[in-house]
CSV table of C-alpha atoms and ligand atoms in Angstrom, one decimal:
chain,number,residue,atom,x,y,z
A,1,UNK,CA,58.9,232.3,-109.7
A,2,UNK,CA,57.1,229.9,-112.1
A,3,UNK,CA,59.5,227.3,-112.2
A,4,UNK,CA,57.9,224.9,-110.0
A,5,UNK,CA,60.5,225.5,-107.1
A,6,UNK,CA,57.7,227.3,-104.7
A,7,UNK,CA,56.5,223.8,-104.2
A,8,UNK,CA,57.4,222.0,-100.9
A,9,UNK,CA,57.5,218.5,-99.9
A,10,UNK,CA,54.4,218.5,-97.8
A,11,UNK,CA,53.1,215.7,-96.1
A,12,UNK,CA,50.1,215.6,-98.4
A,13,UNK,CA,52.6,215.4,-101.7
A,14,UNK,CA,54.5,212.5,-99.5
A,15,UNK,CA,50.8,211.1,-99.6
A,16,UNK,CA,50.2,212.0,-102.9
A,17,UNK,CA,53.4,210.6,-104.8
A,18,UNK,CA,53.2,207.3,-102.4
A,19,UNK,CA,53.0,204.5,-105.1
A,20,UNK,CA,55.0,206.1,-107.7
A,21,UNK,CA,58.1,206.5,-104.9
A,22,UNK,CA,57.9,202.9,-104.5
A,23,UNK,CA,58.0,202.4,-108.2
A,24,UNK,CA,60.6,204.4,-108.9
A,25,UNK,CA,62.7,204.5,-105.2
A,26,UNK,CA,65.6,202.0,-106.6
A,27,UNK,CA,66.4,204.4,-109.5
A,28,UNK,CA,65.8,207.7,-107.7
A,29,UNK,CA,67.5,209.1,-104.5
A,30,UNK,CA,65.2,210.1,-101.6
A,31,UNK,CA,67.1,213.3,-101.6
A,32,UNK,CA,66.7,213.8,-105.6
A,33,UNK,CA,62.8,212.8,-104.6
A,34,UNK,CA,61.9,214.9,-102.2
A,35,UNK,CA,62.0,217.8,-104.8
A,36,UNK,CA,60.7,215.9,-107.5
A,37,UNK,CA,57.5,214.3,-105.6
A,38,UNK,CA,56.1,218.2,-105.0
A,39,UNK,CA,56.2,219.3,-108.9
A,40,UNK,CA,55.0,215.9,-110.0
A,41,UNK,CA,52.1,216.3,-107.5
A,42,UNK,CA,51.2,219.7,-108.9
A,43,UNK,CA,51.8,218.9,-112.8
A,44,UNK,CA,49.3,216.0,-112.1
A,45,UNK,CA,46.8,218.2,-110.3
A,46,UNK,CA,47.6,221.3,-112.9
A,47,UNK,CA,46.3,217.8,-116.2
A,48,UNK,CA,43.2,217.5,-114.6
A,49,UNK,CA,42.2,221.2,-114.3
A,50,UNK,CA,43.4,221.6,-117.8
A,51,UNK,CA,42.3,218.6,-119.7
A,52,UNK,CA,45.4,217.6,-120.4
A,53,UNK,CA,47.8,214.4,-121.0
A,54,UNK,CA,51.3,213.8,-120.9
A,55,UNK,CA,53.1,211.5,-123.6
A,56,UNK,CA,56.4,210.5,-122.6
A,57,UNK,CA,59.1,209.1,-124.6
A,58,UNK,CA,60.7,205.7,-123.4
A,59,UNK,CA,63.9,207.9,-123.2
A,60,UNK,CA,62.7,210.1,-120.6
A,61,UNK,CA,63.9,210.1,-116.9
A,62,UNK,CA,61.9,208.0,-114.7
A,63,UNK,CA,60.4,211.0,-112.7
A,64,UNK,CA,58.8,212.0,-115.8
A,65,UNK,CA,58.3,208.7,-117.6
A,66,UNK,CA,56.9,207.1,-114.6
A,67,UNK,CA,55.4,210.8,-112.1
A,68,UNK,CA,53.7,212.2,-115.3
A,69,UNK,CA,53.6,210.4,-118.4
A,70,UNK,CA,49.9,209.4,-118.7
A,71,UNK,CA,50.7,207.8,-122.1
A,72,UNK,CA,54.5,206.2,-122.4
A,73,UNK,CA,56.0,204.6,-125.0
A,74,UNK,CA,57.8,205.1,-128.5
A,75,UNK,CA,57.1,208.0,-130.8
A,76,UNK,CA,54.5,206.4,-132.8
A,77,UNK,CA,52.7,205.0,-129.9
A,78,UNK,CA,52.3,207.8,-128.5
A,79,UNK,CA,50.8,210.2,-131.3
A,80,UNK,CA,48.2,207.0,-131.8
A,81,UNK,CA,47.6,207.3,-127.9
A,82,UNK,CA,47.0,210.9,-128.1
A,83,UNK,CA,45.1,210.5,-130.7
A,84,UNK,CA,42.6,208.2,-128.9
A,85,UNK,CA,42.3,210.5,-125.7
A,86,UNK,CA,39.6,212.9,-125.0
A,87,UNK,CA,41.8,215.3,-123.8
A,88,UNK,CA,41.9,218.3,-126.0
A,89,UNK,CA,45.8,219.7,-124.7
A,90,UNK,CA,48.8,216.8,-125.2
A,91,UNK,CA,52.3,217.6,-124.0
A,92,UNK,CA,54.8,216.1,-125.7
A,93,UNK,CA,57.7,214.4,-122.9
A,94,UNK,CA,60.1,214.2,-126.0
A,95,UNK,CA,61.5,216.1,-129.2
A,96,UNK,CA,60.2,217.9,-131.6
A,97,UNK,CA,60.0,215.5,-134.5
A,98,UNK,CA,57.5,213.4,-132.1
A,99,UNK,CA,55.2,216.7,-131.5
A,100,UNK,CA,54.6,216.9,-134.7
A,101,UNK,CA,53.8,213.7,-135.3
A,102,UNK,CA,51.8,213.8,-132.5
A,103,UNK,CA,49.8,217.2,-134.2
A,104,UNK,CA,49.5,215.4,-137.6
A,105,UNK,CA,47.3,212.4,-135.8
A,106,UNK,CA,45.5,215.2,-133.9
A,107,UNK,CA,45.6,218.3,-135.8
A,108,UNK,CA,42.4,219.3,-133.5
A,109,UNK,CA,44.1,219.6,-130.4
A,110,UNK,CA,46.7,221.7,-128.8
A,111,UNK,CA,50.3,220.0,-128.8
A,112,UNK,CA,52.8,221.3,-126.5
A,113,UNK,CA,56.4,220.8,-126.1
A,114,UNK,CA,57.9,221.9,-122.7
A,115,UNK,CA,61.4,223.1,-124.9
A,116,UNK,CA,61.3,223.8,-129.1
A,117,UNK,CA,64.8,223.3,-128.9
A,118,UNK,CA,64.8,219.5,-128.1
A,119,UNK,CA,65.7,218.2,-131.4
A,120,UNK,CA,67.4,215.0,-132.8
A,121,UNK,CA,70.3,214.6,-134.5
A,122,UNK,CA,68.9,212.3,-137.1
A,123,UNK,CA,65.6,214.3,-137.8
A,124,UNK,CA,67.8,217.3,-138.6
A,125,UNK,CA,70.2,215.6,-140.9
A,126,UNK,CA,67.5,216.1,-143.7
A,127,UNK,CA,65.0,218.7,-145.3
A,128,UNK,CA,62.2,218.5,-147.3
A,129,UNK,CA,64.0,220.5,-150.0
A,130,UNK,CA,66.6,217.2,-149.7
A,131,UNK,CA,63.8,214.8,-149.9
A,132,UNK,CA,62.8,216.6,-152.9
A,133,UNK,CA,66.4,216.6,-154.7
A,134,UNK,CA,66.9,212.7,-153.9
A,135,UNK,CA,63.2,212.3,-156.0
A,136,UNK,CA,64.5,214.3,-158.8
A,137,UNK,CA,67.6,211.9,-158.8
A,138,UNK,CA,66.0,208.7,-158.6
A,139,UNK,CA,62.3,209.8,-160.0
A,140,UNK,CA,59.7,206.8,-160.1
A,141,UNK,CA,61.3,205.3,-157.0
A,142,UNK,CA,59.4,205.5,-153.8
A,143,UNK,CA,60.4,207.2,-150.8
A,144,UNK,CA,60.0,205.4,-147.3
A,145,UNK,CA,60.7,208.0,-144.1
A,146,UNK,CA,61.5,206.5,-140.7
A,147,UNK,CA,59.1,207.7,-138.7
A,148,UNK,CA,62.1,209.9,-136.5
A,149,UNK,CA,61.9,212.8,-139.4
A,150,UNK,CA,60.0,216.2,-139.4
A,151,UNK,CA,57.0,217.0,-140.9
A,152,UNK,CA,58.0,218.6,-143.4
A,153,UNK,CA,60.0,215.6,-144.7
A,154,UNK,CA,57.6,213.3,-144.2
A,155,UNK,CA,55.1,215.4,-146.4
A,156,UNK,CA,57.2,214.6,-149.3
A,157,UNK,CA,57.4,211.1,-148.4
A,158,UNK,CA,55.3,208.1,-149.6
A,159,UNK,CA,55.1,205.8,-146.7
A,160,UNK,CA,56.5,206.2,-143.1
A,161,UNK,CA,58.0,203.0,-141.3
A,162,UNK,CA,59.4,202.2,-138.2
A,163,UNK,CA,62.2,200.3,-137.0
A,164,UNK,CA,60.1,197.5,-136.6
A,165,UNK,CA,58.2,197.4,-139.7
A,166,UNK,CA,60.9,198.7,-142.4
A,167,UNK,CA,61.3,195.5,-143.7
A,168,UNK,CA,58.2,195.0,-144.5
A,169,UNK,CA,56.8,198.5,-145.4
A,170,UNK,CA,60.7,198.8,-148.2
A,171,UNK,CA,59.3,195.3,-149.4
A,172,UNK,CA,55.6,196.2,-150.1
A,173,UNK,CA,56.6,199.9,-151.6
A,174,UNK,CA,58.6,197.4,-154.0
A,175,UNK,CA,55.7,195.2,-154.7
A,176,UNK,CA,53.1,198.2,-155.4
A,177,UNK,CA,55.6,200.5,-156.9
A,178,UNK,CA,57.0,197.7,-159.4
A,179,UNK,CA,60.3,198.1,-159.1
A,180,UNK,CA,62.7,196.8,-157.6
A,181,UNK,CA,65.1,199.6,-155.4
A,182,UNK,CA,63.4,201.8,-152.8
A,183,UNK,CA,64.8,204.8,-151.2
A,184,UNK,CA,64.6,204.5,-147.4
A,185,UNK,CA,65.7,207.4,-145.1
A,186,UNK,CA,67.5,209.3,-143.5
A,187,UNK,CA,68.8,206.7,-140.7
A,188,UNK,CA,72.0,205.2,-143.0
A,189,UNK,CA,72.3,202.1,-140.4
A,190,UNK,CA,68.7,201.4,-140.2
A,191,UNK,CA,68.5,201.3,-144.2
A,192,UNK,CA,72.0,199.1,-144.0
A,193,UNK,CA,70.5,196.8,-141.7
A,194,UNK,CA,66.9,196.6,-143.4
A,195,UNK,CA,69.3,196.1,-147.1
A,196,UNK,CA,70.7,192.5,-144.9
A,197,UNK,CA,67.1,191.4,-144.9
A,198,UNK,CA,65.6,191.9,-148.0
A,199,UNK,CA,66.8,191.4,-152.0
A,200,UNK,CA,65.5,195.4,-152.7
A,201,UNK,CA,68.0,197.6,-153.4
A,202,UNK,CA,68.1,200.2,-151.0
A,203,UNK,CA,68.9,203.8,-151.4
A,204,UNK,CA,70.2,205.6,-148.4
A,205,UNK,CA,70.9,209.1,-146.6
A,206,UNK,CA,74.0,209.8,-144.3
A,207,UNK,CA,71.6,210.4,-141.0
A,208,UNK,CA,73.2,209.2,-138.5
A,209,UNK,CA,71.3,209.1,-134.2
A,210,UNK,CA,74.1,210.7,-132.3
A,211,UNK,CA,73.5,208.0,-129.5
A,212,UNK,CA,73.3,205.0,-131.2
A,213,UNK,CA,76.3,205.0,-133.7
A,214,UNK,CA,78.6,205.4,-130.9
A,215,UNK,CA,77.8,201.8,-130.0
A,216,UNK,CA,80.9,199.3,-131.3
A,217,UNK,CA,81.0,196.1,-131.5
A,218,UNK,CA,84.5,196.0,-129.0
A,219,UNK,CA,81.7,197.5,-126.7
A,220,UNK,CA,79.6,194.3,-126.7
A,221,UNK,CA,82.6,192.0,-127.1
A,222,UNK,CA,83.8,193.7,-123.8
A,223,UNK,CA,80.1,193.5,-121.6
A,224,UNK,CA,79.9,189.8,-122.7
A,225,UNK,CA,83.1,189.2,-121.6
A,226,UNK,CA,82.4,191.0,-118.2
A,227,UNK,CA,78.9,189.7,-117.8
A,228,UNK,CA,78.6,186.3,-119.8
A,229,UNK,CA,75.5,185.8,-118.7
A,230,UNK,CA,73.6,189.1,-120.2
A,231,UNK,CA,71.6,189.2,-122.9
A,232,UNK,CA,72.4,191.9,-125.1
A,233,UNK,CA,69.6,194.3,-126.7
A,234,UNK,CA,70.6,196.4,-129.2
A,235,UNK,CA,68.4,199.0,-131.3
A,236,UNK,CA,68.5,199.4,-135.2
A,237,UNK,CA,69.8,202.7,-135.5
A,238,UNK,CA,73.3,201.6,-134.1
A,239,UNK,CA,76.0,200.2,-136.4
A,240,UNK,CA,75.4,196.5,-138.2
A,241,UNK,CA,78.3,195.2,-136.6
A,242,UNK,CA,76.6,196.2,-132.9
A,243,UNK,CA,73.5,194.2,-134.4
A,244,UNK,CA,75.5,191.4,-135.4
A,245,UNK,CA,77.2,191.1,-131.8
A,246,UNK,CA,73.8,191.2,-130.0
A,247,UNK,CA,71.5,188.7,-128.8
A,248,UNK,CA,68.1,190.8,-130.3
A,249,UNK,CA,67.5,193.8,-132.3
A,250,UNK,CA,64.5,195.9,-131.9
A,251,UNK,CA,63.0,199.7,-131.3
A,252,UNK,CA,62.7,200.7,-127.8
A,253,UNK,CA,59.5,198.8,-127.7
A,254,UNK,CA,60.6,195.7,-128.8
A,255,UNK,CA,63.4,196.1,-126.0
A,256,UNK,CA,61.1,197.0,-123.3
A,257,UNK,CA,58.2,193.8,-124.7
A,258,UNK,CA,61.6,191.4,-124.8
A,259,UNK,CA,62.6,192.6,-120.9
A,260,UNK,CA,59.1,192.6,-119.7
A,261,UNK,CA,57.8,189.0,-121.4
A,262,UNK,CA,61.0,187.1,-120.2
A,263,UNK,CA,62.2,188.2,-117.8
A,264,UNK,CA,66.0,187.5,-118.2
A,265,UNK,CA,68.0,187.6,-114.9
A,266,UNK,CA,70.6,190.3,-116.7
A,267,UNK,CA,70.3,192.4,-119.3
A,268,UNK,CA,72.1,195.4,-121.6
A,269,UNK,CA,70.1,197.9,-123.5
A,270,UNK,CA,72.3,199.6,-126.1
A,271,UNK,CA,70.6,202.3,-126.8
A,272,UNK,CA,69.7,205.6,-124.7
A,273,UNK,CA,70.4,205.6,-121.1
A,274,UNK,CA,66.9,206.5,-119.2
A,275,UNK,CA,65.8,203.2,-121.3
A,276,UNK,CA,67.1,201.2,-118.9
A,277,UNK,CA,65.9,203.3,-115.9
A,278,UNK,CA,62.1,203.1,-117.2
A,279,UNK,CA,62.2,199.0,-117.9
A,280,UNK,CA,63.7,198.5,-114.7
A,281,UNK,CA,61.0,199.9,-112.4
A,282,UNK,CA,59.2,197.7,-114.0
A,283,UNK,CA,61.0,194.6,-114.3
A,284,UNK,CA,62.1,193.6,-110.9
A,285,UNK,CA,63.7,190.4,-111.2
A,286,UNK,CA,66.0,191.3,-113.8
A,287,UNK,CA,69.1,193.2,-113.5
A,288,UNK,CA,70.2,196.2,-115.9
A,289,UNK,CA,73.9,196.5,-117.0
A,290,UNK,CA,73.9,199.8,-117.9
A,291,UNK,CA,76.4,201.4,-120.4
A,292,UNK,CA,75.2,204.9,-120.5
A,293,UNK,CA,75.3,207.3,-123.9
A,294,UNK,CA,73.1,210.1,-123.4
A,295,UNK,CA,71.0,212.3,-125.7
A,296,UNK,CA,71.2,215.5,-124.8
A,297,UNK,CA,68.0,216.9,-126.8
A,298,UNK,CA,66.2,214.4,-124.8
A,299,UNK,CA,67.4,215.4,-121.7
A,300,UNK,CA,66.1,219.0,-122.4
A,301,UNK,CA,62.7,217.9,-121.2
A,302,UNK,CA,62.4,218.3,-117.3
A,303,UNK,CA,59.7,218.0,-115.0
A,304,UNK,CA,60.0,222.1,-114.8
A,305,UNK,CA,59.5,223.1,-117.8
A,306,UNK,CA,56.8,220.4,-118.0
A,307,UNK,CA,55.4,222.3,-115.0
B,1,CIZ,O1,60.4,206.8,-132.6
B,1,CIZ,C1,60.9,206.5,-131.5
B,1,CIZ,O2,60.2,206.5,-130.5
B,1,CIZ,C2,62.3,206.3,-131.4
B,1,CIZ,C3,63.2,207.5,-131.4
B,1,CIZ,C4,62.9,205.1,-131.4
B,1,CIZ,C5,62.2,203.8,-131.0
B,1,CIZ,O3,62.8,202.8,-131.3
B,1,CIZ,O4,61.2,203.8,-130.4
C-alpha cells in the first residue's frame, strides 16, 4: 500500500518529529500524532532525495502547515517563494488556482498538487471565455483579477491584485488607463468593499468564497458580546457588513502579521478554520476564539496524498 500507512511510529520518527510535536502538541492529539509524526518524517526524508519543497497554504492543517510546509503563507507568497528556491519539484499544499500560479512564476519546474480536484468556489465562478464577454461589454476598460482566479482567467486579465493591494492596483489601472470605472473580479465582496475606498467606479462579477460569505454580522455582534474583550479579524472576501463589525480587515497574511506583531490576549479570525490553528502555534500568549467554517477543497490536501 502506498498510502503512507506502512509507516510506524518508531522511536527514531518520535526523535525525528521532536520540535515540531512541541509546536504543534496544543492543537494536535498525541493519539492523532502518533500517526501523523511517521508520514511527516518520511515526506521530509522523501524532499531531500527528491529536490523538492512543499508550499503550504495558511489554510492547511497544522500537520501539514507546520510537519511539511517548507514555504507557508498566502497564495502569492508562496509562488514568489517557490520561485526563489533551487529546488526544481514544488508541491502545492493548496488548490489548484495556487498551482498554477505557482507554475506561471516557475514555468521551469515541476508543480505538483497532491489532489486536481481541490478547487475553489470563487476561482470557478468565472472563465476566460467570461472574462472575455465582460471586455466586449465594457471595451476600453481595464480588467483587474484577484489573484484567487485560474490561469486561464488571469491571461485575459490586465493586472492581478490581492486583497491587500486592490485598492491601490483599481486606482492606478484608473490613472494609466484614463478613465475613470475599472472592472475588478470575480470576488463580488472584495470589489464592494474596495468600491467604499476609492471614488472609481467599480464593475463586478457574482463570485462569491463559499467560506467567507457565510460570515454575518449577527455572528460578530454575538462573539463580542460573548468575548468583549476579542479583537475581531475579519478577511475581505466576507460580506461589508462583517467588515464593518470588525476590529481589522486583511488577507490571511495581514491576520497572521496583526496576531504575531501584537500579540492581543484574545482574538477571532473570521475566515477559514486551520487559520487559527496555524497562528496559534505560533502565537502563545494569545488565545483563539475559534468559529469554525470549513473549506472543503482545502481540506482535500492530506499529509497522504502529500506522501
Ligand atoms: O490567495 C490566498 O492565499 C487567499 C486564498 C487568501 C488570502 O487572503 O491569503
Amino acid at each position: 500500500m502506498a498510502d503512507g500507512t506502512q509507516f510506524a511510529f518508531t522511536p527514531e520518527v518520535e526523535r525525528a518529529t521532536h520540535t515540531l510535536w512541541n509546536k504543534v502538541k496544543k492543537h494536535v492529539t498525541p493519539m492523532e500524532w502518533r500517526l501523523q509524526a511517521p508520514l511527516i518524517a518520511e515526506i521530509n526524508r522523501l524532499k531531500r532525495e527528491k529536490n523538492a519543497v512543499i508550499l503550504a497554504h495558511n489554510y492547511m492543517t497544522p500537520e501539514i502547515f507546520h510537519g511539511v510546509g517548507d514555504y507557508v503563507g498566502d497564495s502569492l507568497g508562496l509562488a514568489k517563494e517557490a520561485a526563489r528556491s533551487d529546488a526544481q519539484v514544488i508541491v502545492q499544499a493548496g488548490v489548484h488556482f495556487m498551482a498554477e500560479t505557482s507554475k506561471i512564476l516557475s514555468p521551469e519546474k515541476k508543480v505538483l498538487i497532491p489532489d486536481p480536484l481541490a478547487g475553489c468556489s470563487l476561482a470557478s465562478s468565472i472563465t476566460g471565455a467570461d472574462v472575455r464577454l465582460i471586455k466586449q461589454r465594457y471595451p476600453g476598460l481595464p480588467v483587474v483579477t484577484y489573484v484567487n482566479t485560474t490561469a486561464d482567467v488571469k491571461a485575459e486579465t490586465d493586472i492581478c491584485c490581492t486583497s491587500a493591494n486592490a485598492v491601490q492596483v483599481v486606482e492606478q489601472a484608473a490613472r494609466e488607463w484614463g478613465v475613470d470605472r475599472v472592472i475588478l473580479i470575480p470576488d463580488e465582496f472584495l470589489a464592494r468593499n474596495v468600491a467604499r475606498q476609492t471614488n472609481i467606479g467599480i464593475i463586478a462579477w457574482k463570485g462569491r468564497c463559499e467560506v467567507h460569505e457565510r460570515f454575518t454580522a449577527d455572528d460578530i455582534r454575538e462573539m463580542r458580546e460573548a468575548y468583549p474583550e476579542a479583537q475581531v479579524l475579519a478577511h475581505p472576501e466576507c460580506p461589508a457588513e462583517v467588515l464593518e463589525a470588525a476590529d481589522f480587515a486583511g488577507s490571511t497574511a495581514a491576520m497572521s502579521d496583526f496576531v504575531l506583531s501584537r500579540k492581543p490576549k484574545q482574538v477571532v479570525l473570521i475566515t477559514e478554520c486551520s487559520m487559527a490553528d496555524n497562528v496559534a502555534c505560533d502565537a502563545p500568549e494569545t488565545e483563539f476564539v475559534r468559529p469554525c467554517n470549513l473549506c472543503p477543497y482545502k481540506k482535500k490536501i492530506t499529509l497522504q496524498n502529500i506522501y
